[in-house]
JSON list of C-alpha atoms in Angstrom, two decimals:
[
{"chain": "A", "resi": 1, "resn": "UNK", "atom": "CA", "xyz": [11.71, -8.67, 12.45]},
{"chain": "A", "resi": 2, "resn": "UNK", "atom": "CA", "xyz": [10.50, -6.87, 9.33]},
{"chain": "A", "resi": 3, "resn": "UNK", "atom": "CA", "xyz": [7.46, -4.62, 9.57]},
{"chain": "A", "resi": 4, "resn": "UNK", "atom": "CA", "xyz": [4.32, -4.42, 7.45]},
{"chain": "A", "resi": 5, "resn": "UNK", "atom": "CA", "xyz": [3.38, -0.89, 6.40]},
{"chain": "A", "resi": 6, "resn": "UNK", "atom": "CA", "xyz": [-0.04, -0.05, 4.93]},
{"chain": "A", "resi": 7, "resn": "UNK", "atom": "CA", "xyz": [0.80, 2.95, 2.72]},
{"chain": "A", "resi": 8, "resn": "UNK", "atom": "CA", "xyz": [-2.28, 4.15, 0.87]},
{"chain": "A", "resi": 9, "resn": "UNK", "atom": "CA", "xyz": [-4.24, 7.14, -0.40]},
{"chain": "A", "resi": 10, "resn": "UNK", "atom": "CA", "xyz": [-7.67, 7.79, 1.09]},
{"chain": "A", "resi": 11, "resn": "UNK", "atom": "CA", "xyz": [-10.41, 10.38, 1.09]},
{"chain": "A", "resi": 12, "resn": "UNK", "atom": "CA", "xyz": [-11.27, 12.45, 4.16]},
{"chain": "A", "resi": 13, "resn": "UNK", "atom": "CA", "xyz": [-14.11, 10.03, 4.86]},
{"chain": "A", "resi": 14, "resn": "UNK", "atom": "CA", "xyz": [-11.90, 6.94, 4.67]},
{"chain": "A", "resi": 15, "resn": "UNK", "atom": "CA", "xyz": [-12.40, 5.52, 1.17]},
{"chain": "A", "resi": 16, "resn": "UNK", "atom": "CA", "xyz": [-9.52, 4.25, -0.97]},
{"chain": "A", "resi": 17, "resn": "UNK", "atom": "CA", "xyz": [-11.69, 4.16, -4.10]},
{"chain": "A", "resi": 18, "resn": "UNK", "atom": "CA", "xyz": [-15.23, 4.75, -5.24]},
{"chain": "A", "resi": 19, "resn": "UNK", "atom": "CA", "xyz": [-17.87, 2.00, -5.25]},
{"chain": "A", "resi": 20, "resn": "UNK", "atom": "CA", "xyz": [-16.78, 0.98, -8.77]},
{"chain": "A", "resi": 21, "resn": "UNK", "atom": "CA", "xyz": [-13.04, 1.07, -7.90]},
{"chain": "A", "resi": 22, "resn": "UNK", "atom": "CA", "xyz": [-12.71, 4.68, -9.10]},
{"chain": "A", "resi": 23, "resn": "UNK", "atom": "CA", "xyz": [-9.56, 6.34, -7.81]},
{"chain": "A", "resi": 24, "resn": "UNK", "atom": "CA", "xyz": [-8.57, 8.71, -10.63]},
{"chain": "A", "resi": 25, "resn": "UNK", "atom": "CA", "xyz": [-10.21, 11.65, -8.90]},
{"chain": "A", "resi": 26, "resn": "UNK", "atom": "CA", "xyz": [-7.49, 11.47, -6.22]},
{"chain": "A", "resi": 27, "resn": "UNK", "atom": "CA", "xyz": [-4.83, 11.59, -8.94]},
{"chain": "A", "resi": 28, "resn": "UNK", "atom": "CA", "xyz": [-6.34, 14.83, -10.27]},
{"chain": "A", "resi": 29, "resn": "UNK", "atom": "CA", "xyz": [-4.63, 16.91, -7.58]},
{"chain": "A", "resi": 30, "resn": "UNK", "atom": "CA", "xyz": [-1.11, 15.62, -8.11]},
{"chain": "A", "resi": 31, "resn": "UNK", "atom": "CA", "xyz": [1.35, 18.43, -8.53]},
{"chain": "A", "resi": 32, "resn": "UNK", "atom": "CA", "xyz": [5.13, 18.54, -8.93]},
{"chain": "A", "resi": 33, "resn": "UNK", "atom": "CA", "xyz": [5.86, 19.45, -5.30]},
{"chain": "A", "resi": 34, "resn": "UNK", "atom": "CA", "xyz": [3.68, 16.64, -3.93]},
{"chain": "A", "resi": 35, "resn": "UNK", "atom": "CA", "xyz": [5.09, 14.03, -6.33]},
{"chain": "A", "resi": 36, "resn": "UNK", "atom": "CA", "xyz": [8.65, 15.11, -5.47]},
{"chain": "A", "resi": 37, "resn": "UNK", "atom": "CA", "xyz": [7.89, 14.77, -1.76]},
{"chain": "A", "resi": 38, "resn": "UNK", "atom": "CA", "xyz": [6.45, 11.27, -2.26]},
{"chain": "A", "resi": 39, "resn": "UNK", "atom": "CA", "xyz": [9.49, 10.21, -4.28]},
{"chain": "A", "resi": 40, "resn": "UNK", "atom": "CA", "xyz": [11.77, 11.57, -1.55]},
{"chain": "A", "resi": 41, "resn": "UNK", "atom": "CA", "xyz": [9.79, 10.09, 1.36]},
{"chain": "A", "resi": 42, "resn": "UNK", "atom": "CA", "xyz": [8.79, 6.70, -0.09]},
{"chain": "A", "resi": 43, "resn": "UNK", "atom": "CA", "xyz": [10.84, 6.05, -3.25]},
{"chain": "A", "resi": 44, "resn": "UNK", "atom": "CA", "xyz": [10.22, 2.30, -3.16]},
{"chain": "A", "resi": 45, "resn": "UNK", "atom": "CA", "xyz": [6.48, 2.83, -3.69]},
{"chain": "A", "resi": 46, "resn": "UNK", "atom": "CA", "xyz": [7.00, 4.48, -7.08]},
{"chain": "A", "resi": 47, "resn": "UNK", "atom": "CA", "xyz": [5.98, 2.19, -9.94]},
{"chain": "A", "resi": 48, "resn": "UNK", "atom": "CA", "xyz": [8.31, 1.17, -12.77]},
{"chain": "A", "resi": 49, "resn": "UNK", "atom": "CA", "xyz": [6.97, 3.86, -15.12]},
{"chain": "A", "resi": 50, "resn": "UNK", "atom": "CA", "xyz": [7.26, 6.51, -12.42]},
{"chain": "A", "resi": 51, "resn": "UNK", "atom": "CA", "xyz": [10.78, 5.43, -11.50]},
{"chain": "A", "resi": 52, "resn": "UNK", "atom": "CA", "xyz": [11.89, 5.89, -15.11]},
{"chain": "A", "resi": 53, "resn": "UNK", "atom": "CA", "xyz": [10.27, 9.33, -15.25]},
{"chain": "A", "resi": 54, "resn": "UNK", "atom": "CA", "xyz": [12.00, 10.62, -12.09]},
{"chain": "A", "resi": 55, "resn": "UNK", "atom": "CA", "xyz": [15.30, 8.80, -12.58]},
{"chain": "A", "resi": 56, "resn": "UNK", "atom": "CA", "xyz": [15.19, 6.35, -9.66]},
{"chain": "A", "resi": 57, "resn": "UNK", "atom": "CA", "xyz": [17.58, 3.43, -9.87]},
{"chain": "A", "resi": 58, "resn": "UNK", "atom": "CA", "xyz": [16.96, -0.20, -8.91]},
{"chain": "A", "resi": 59, "resn": "UNK", "atom": "CA", "xyz": [18.04, 0.12, -5.28]},
{"chain": "A", "resi": 60, "resn": "UNK", "atom": "CA", "xyz": [15.46, 0.05, -2.47]},
{"chain": "A", "resi": 61, "resn": "UNK", "atom": "CA", "xyz": [15.66, 2.12, 0.68]},
{"chain": "A", "resi": 62, "resn": "UNK", "atom": "CA", "xyz": [12.75, 1.00, 2.90]},
{"chain": "A", "resi": 63, "resn": "UNK", "atom": "CA", "xyz": [10.84, -1.86, 1.24]},
{"chain": "A", "resi": 64, "resn": "UNK", "atom": "CA", "xyz": [11.84, -4.95, -0.70]},
{"chain": "A", "resi": 65, "resn": "UNK", "atom": "CA", "xyz": [8.41, -6.63, -0.91]},
{"chain": "A", "resi": 66, "resn": "UNK", "atom": "CA", "xyz": [4.94, -5.44, -1.93]},
{"chain": "A", "resi": 67, "resn": "UNK", "atom": "CA", "xyz": [1.57, -7.11, -1.33]},
{"chain": "A", "resi": 68, "resn": "UNK", "atom": "CA", "xyz": [-1.58, -6.15, -3.21]},
{"chain": "A", "resi": 69, "resn": "UNK", "atom": "CA", "xyz": [-4.99, -7.55, -3.87]},
{"chain": "A", "resi": 70, "resn": "UNK", "atom": "CA", "xyz": [-6.26, -8.34, -7.35]},
{"chain": "A", "resi": 71, "resn": "UNK", "atom": "CA", "xyz": [-8.31, -5.12, -7.58]},
{"chain": "A", "resi": 72, "resn": "UNK", "atom": "CA", "xyz": [-5.21, -3.08, -6.77]},
{"chain": "A", "resi": 73, "resn": "UNK", "atom": "CA", "xyz": [-3.17, -4.95, -9.39]},
{"chain": "A", "resi": 74, "resn": "UNK", "atom": "CA", "xyz": [-5.75, -4.84, -12.19]},
{"chain": "A", "resi": 75, "resn": "UNK", "atom": "CA", "xyz": [-5.62, -1.12, -13.21]},
{"chain": "A", "resi": 76, "resn": "UNK", "atom": "CA", "xyz": [-1.93, -1.45, -14.13]},
{"chain": "A", "resi": 77, "resn": "UNK", "atom": "CA", "xyz": [-2.53, -4.81, -15.75]},
{"chain": "A", "resi": 78, "resn": "UNK", "atom": "CA", "xyz": [-5.27, -3.30, -17.91]},
{"chain": "A", "resi": 79, "resn": "UNK", "atom": "CA", "xyz": [-2.71, -0.93, -19.47]},
{"chain": "A", "resi": 80, "resn": "UNK", "atom": "CA", "xyz": [-0.07, -3.61, -19.95]},
{"chain": "A", "resi": 81, "resn": "UNK", "atom": "CA", "xyz": [1.89, -3.09, -16.73]},
{"chain": "A", "resi": 82, "resn": "UNK", "atom": "CA", "xyz": [2.25, -6.75, -15.72]},
{"chain": "A", "resi": 83, "resn": "UNK", "atom": "CA", "xyz": [5.08, -6.02, -13.24]},
{"chain": "A", "resi": 84, "resn": "UNK", "atom": "CA", "xyz": [4.32, -2.64, -11.66]},
{"chain": "A", "resi": 85, "resn": "UNK", "atom": "CA", "xyz": [7.13, -2.79, -9.08]},
{"chain": "A", "resi": 86, "resn": "UNK", "atom": "CA", "xyz": [9.97, -4.85, -10.60]},
{"chain": "A", "resi": 87, "resn": "UNK", "atom": "CA", "xyz": [12.40, -3.48, -8.00]},
{"chain": "A", "resi": 88, "resn": "UNK", "atom": "CA", "xyz": [10.35, -5.26, -5.28]},
{"chain": "A", "resi": 89, "resn": "UNK", "atom": "CA", "xyz": [9.31, -8.85, -4.69]},
{"chain": "A", "resi": 90, "resn": "UNK", "atom": "CA", "xyz": [5.66, -8.68, -5.79]},
{"chain": "A", "resi": 91, "resn": "UNK", "atom": "CA", "xyz": [2.73, -10.69, -4.43]},
{"chain": "A", "resi": 92, "resn": "UNK", "atom": "CA", "xyz": [-0.81, -10.42, -5.75]},
{"chain": "A", "resi": 93, "resn": "UNK", "atom": "CA", "xyz": [-3.20, -12.05, -3.31]},
{"chain": "A", "resi": 94, "resn": "UNK", "atom": "CA", "xyz": [-6.16, -13.47, -5.19]},
{"chain": "A", "resi": 95, "resn": "UNK", "atom": "CA", "xyz": [-8.36, -16.51, -5.28]},
{"chain": "A", "resi": 96, "resn": "UNK", "atom": "CA", "xyz": [-9.78, -15.58, -8.71]},
{"chain": "A", "resi": 97, "resn": "UNK", "atom": "CA", "xyz": [-6.53, -14.83, -10.58]},
{"chain": "A", "resi": 98, "resn": "UNK", "atom": "CA", "xyz": [-5.26, -18.33, -11.30]},
{"chain": "A", "resi": 99, "resn": "UNK", "atom": "CA", "xyz": [-1.88, -17.58, -12.86]},
{"chain": "A", "resi": 100, "resn": "UNK", "atom": "CA", "xyz": [0.57, -14.73, -13.05]},
{"chain": "A", "resi": 101, "resn": "UNK", "atom": "CA", "xyz": [0.85, -12.77, -16.29]},
{"chain": "A", "resi": 102, "resn": "UNK", "atom": "CA", "xyz": [4.48, -11.99, -15.40]},
{"chain": "A", "resi": 103, "resn": "UNK", "atom": "CA", "xyz": [7.26, -14.18, -13.94]},
{"chain": "A", "resi": 104, "resn": "UNK", "atom": "CA", "xyz": [8.22, -11.32, -11.57]},
{"chain": "A", "resi": 105, "resn": "UNK", "atom": "CA", "xyz": [4.78, -11.41, -9.92]},
{"chain": "A", "resi": 106, "resn": "UNK", "atom": "CA", "xyz": [3.69, -14.20, -7.59]},
{"chain": "A", "resi": 107, "resn": "UNK", "atom": "CA", "xyz": [-0.05, -14.86, -7.42]},
{"chain": "A", "resi": 108, "resn": "UNK", "atom": "CA", "xyz": [-0.88, -16.18, -3.96]},
{"chain": "A", "resi": 109, "resn": "UNK", "atom": "CA", "xyz": [-4.17, -17.83, -3.02]},
{"chain": "A", "resi": 110, "resn": "UNK", "atom": "CA", "xyz": [-3.26, -19.30, 0.37]},
{"chain": "A", "resi": 111, "resn": "UNK", "atom": "CA", "xyz": [-3.47, -17.99, 3.91]},
{"chain": "A", "resi": 112, "resn": "UNK", "atom": "CA", "xyz": [-2.21, -14.42, 3.63]},
{"chain": "A", "resi": 113, "resn": "UNK", "atom": "CA", "xyz": [-1.60, -14.08, 7.38]},
{"chain": "A", "resi": 114, "resn": "UNK", "atom": "CA", "xyz": [0.68, -17.11, 7.21]},
{"chain": "A", "resi": 115, "resn": "UNK", "atom": "CA", "xyz": [2.44, -15.59, 4.17]},
{"chain": "A", "resi": 116, "resn": "UNK", "atom": "CA", "xyz": [3.06, -12.27, 5.95]},
{"chain": "A", "resi": 117, "resn": "UNK", "atom": "CA", "xyz": [4.27, -13.93, 9.13]},
{"chain": "A", "resi": 118, "resn": "UNK", "atom": "CA", "xyz": [6.75, -15.92, 7.06]},
{"chain": "A", "resi": 119, "resn": "UNK", "atom": "CA", "xyz": [7.90, -12.80, 5.21]},
{"chain": "A", "resi": 120, "resn": "UNK", "atom": "CA", "xyz": [8.35, -10.93, 8.49]},
{"chain": "A", "resi": 121, "resn": "UNK", "atom": "CA", "xyz": [10.68, -13.66, 9.77]},
{"chain": "A", "resi": 122, "resn": "UNK", "atom": "CA", "xyz": [12.96, -13.33, 6.73]},
{"chain": "A", "resi": 123, "resn": "UNK", "atom": "CA", "xyz": [15.92, -10.99, 6.57]},
{"chain": "A", "resi": 124, "resn": "UNK", "atom": "CA", "xyz": [15.36, -7.88, 4.55]},
{"chain": "A", "resi": 125, "resn": "UNK", "atom": "CA", "xyz": [13.69, -4.52, 4.34]},
{"chain": "A", "resi": 126, "resn": "UNK", "atom": "CA", "xyz": [10.07, -3.66, 5.09]},
{"chain": "A", "resi": 127, "resn": "UNK", "atom": "CA", "xyz": [6.94, -5.06, 3.48]},
{"chain": "A", "resi": 128, "resn": "UNK", "atom": "CA", "xyz": [4.55, -2.62, 1.79]},
{"chain": "A", "resi": 129, "resn": "UNK", "atom": "CA", "xyz": [0.84, -3.36, 1.82]},
{"chain": "A", "resi": 130, "resn": "UNK", "atom": "CA", "xyz": [-0.28, -1.49, -1.29]},
{"chain": "A", "resi": 131, "resn": "UNK", "atom": "CA", "xyz": [-4.00, -2.32, -1.05]},
{"chain": "A", "resi": 132, "resn": "UNK", "atom": "CA", "xyz": [-6.85, -3.11, -1.00]},
{"chain": "A", "resi": 133, "resn": "UNK", "atom": "CA", "xyz": [-9.53, -3.14, 1.63]},
{"chain": "A", "resi": 134, "resn": "UNK", "atom": "CA", "xyz": [-10.15, -6.89, 1.82]},
{"chain": "A", "resi": 135, "resn": "UNK", "atom": "CA", "xyz": [-6.44, -7.67, 2.06]},
{"chain": "A", "resi": 136, "resn": "UNK", "atom": "CA", "xyz": [-5.92, -4.95, 4.67]},
{"chain": "A", "resi": 137, "resn": "UNK", "atom": "CA", "xyz": [-8.86, -6.33, 6.63]},
{"chain": "A", "resi": 138, "resn": "UNK", "atom": "CA", "xyz": [-7.37, -9.82, 6.62]},
{"chain": "A", "resi": 139, "resn": "UNK", "atom": "CA", "xyz": [-3.98, -8.44, 7.73]},
{"chain": "A", "resi": 140, "resn": "UNK", "atom": "CA", "xyz": [-5.11, -5.99, 10.42]},
{"chain": "A", "resi": 141, "resn": "UNK", "atom": "CA", "xyz": [-3.35, -7.83, 13.22]},
{"chain": "A", "resi": 142, "resn": "UNK", "atom": "CA", "xyz": [-0.11, -7.97, 11.22]},
{"chain": "A", "resi": 143, "resn": "UNK", "atom": "CA", "xyz": [0.04, -4.27, 10.25]},
{"chain": "A", "resi": 144, "resn": "UNK", "atom": "CA", "xyz": [2.76, -2.45, 12.17]},
{"chain": "A", "resi": 145, "resn": "UNK", "atom": "CA", "xyz": [2.49, 0.99, 10.59]},
{"chain": "A", "resi": 146, "resn": "UNK", "atom": "CA", "xyz": [-0.16, 2.89, 8.62]},
{"chain": "A", "resi": 147, "resn": "UNK", "atom": "CA", "xyz": [0.75, 5.80, 6.36]},
{"chain": "A", "resi": 148, "resn": "UNK", "atom": "CA", "xyz": [-2.34, 7.57, 5.05]},
{"chain": "A", "resi": 149, "resn": "UNK", "atom": "CA", "xyz": [-2.23, 10.10, 2.25]},
{"chain": "A", "resi": 150, "resn": "UNK", "atom": "CA", "xyz": [-5.50, 11.83, 3.12]},
{"chain": "A", "resi": 151, "resn": "UNK", "atom": "CA", "xyz": [-6.77, 13.54, -0.02]},
{"chain": "A", "resi": 152, "resn": "UNK", "atom": "CA", "xyz": [-9.07, 16.57, 0.28]},
{"chain": "A", "resi": 153, "resn": "UNK", "atom": "CA", "xyz": [-12.15, 14.80, -1.08]},
{"chain": "A", "resi": 154, "resn": "UNK", "atom": "CA", "xyz": [-15.29, 13.44, 0.52]},
{"chain": "A", "resi": 155, "resn": "UNK", "atom": "CA", "xyz": [-16.53, 10.45, -1.48]},
{"chain": "A", "resi": 156, "resn": "UNK", "atom": "CA", "xyz": [-19.65, 9.58, 0.50]},
{"chain": "A", "resi": 157, "resn": "UNK", "atom": "CA", "xyz": [-19.47, 5.95, -0.53]},
{"chain": "A", "resi": 158, "resn": "UNK", "atom": "CA", "xyz": [-16.85, 3.52, -1.77]},
{"chain": "A", "resi": 159, "resn": "UNK", "atom": "CA", "xyz": [-14.22, 1.02, -0.77]},
{"chain": "A", "resi": 160, "resn": "UNK", "atom": "CA", "xyz": [-13.09, 1.59, 2.84]},
{"chain": "A", "resi": 161, "resn": "UNK", "atom": "CA", "xyz": [-9.52, 1.49, 4.12]},
{"chain": "A", "resi": 162, "resn": "UNK", "atom": "CA", "xyz": [-10.32, -1.84, 5.78]},
{"chain": "A", "resi": 163, "resn": "UNK", "atom": "CA", "xyz": [-12.99, -4.38, 4.95]},
{"chain": "A", "resi": 164, "resn": "UNK", "atom": "CA", "xyz": [-13.19, -6.17, 8.28]},
{"chain": "A", "resi": 165, "resn": "UNK", "atom": "CA", "xyz": [-15.21, -6.61, 11.42]},
{"chain": "A", "resi": 166, "resn": "UNK", "atom": "CA", "xyz": [-15.56, -3.93, 14.08]},
{"chain": "A", "resi": 167, "resn": "UNK", "atom": "CA", "xyz": [-12.55, -4.35, 16.39]},
{"chain": "A", "resi": 168, "resn": "UNK", "atom": "CA", "xyz": [-10.97, -1.06, 17.55]},
{"chain": "A", "resi": 169, "resn": "UNK", "atom": "CA", "xyz": [-7.16, -1.05, 17.67]},
{"chain": "A", "resi": 170, "resn": "UNK", "atom": "CA", "xyz": [-5.15, 1.85, 19.04]},
{"chain": "A", "resi": 171, "resn": "UNK", "atom": "CA", "xyz": [-2.30, 3.37, 17.02]},
{"chain": "A", "resi": 172, "resn": "UNK", "atom": "CA", "xyz": [0.11, 6.13, 18.04]},
{"chain": "A", "resi": 173, "resn": "UNK", "atom": "CA", "xyz": [0.70, 9.18, 15.89]},
{"chain": "A", "resi": 174, "resn": "UNK", "atom": "CA", "xyz": [4.24, 9.12, 14.56]},
{"chain": "A", "resi": 175, "resn": "UNK", "atom": "CA", "xyz": [4.14, 12.11, 12.22]},
{"chain": "A", "resi": 176, "resn": "UNK", "atom": "CA", "xyz": [2.19, 14.40, 9.94]},
{"chain": "A", "resi": 177, "resn": "UNK", "atom": "CA", "xyz": [3.08, 16.32, 6.83]},
{"chain": "A", "resi": 178, "resn": "UNK", "atom": "CA", "xyz": [0.91, 18.73, 4.87]},
{"chain": "A", "resi": 179, "resn": "UNK", "atom": "CA", "xyz": [1.13, 19.63, 1.20]},
{"chain": "A", "resi": 180, "resn": "UNK", "atom": "CA", "xyz": [0.00, 22.63, -0.83]},
{"chain": "A", "resi": 181, "resn": "UNK", "atom": "CA", "xyz": [-2.48, 20.52, -2.81]},
{"chain": "A", "resi": 182, "resn": "UNK", "atom": "CA", "xyz": [-4.43, 19.80, 0.39]},
{"chain": "A", "resi": 183, "resn": "UNK", "atom": "CA", "xyz": [-3.09, 16.30, 1.06]},
{"chain": "A", "resi": 184, "resn": "UNK", "atom": "CA", "xyz": [-2.13, 15.47, 4.64]},
{"chain": "A", "resi": 185, "resn": "UNK", "atom": "CA", "xyz": [0.18, 12.49, 5.14]},
{"chain": "A", "resi": 186, "resn": "UNK", "atom": "CA", "xyz": [-0.31, 10.92, 8.54]},
{"chain": "A", "resi": 187, "resn": "UNK", "atom": "CA", "xyz": [1.84, 8.11, 9.94]},
{"chain": "A", "resi": 188, "resn": "UNK", "atom": "CA", "xyz": [0.64, 5.87, 12.76]},
{"chain": "A", "resi": 189, "resn": "UNK", "atom": "CA", "xyz": [2.40, 2.97, 14.47]},
{"chain": "A", "resi": 190, "resn": "UNK", "atom": "CA", "xyz": [0.63, 0.15, 16.25]},
{"chain": "A", "resi": 191, "resn": "UNK", "atom": "CA", "xyz": [0.64, 0.59, 20.01]},
{"chain": "A", "resi": 192, "resn": "UNK", "atom": "CA", "xyz": [2.25, -2.33, 21.73]},
{"chain": "A", "resi": 193, "resn": "UNK", "atom": "CA", "xyz": [1.67, -3.43, 25.29]}
]
């Protein structure tokens, strides 16, 4: 069965964006070594524009599907990137976006848990949950792995990693990696049994 991986950048205090969806401050610390490590570790999560810049081809290593909420999709859309990950099967989960601006992107308004369970039963590579908080909250029980890129910022307020009810779930630490720009990448897998 395929696994669902929530791969996302966050602040030290657990926010994926500011209260007005601001996330550019986390991009301000990108450096060549960090970007190279991300491309090496998770090449399938590099957008179309990034793939061109670093010379990645169309083949996928770990993921073949990406899920994102409307707020995660909109920043790229606002600059004309209607298909941010053309090398992946793309789903934008939204009840307010009524049609897709690109034939390579499926807008989905149904039961997202049902969608993910169906995707997991298919043959293929992993499924990447790109964001955001509401979608992650709805999919908590389906998430198999969480990869956090913890950025060295405290935001104080904003959009949390998960928008969901209090329900503690235990994950096991699978690995950590530190970078010179202060980012710590932490990988957790859901504890079973």
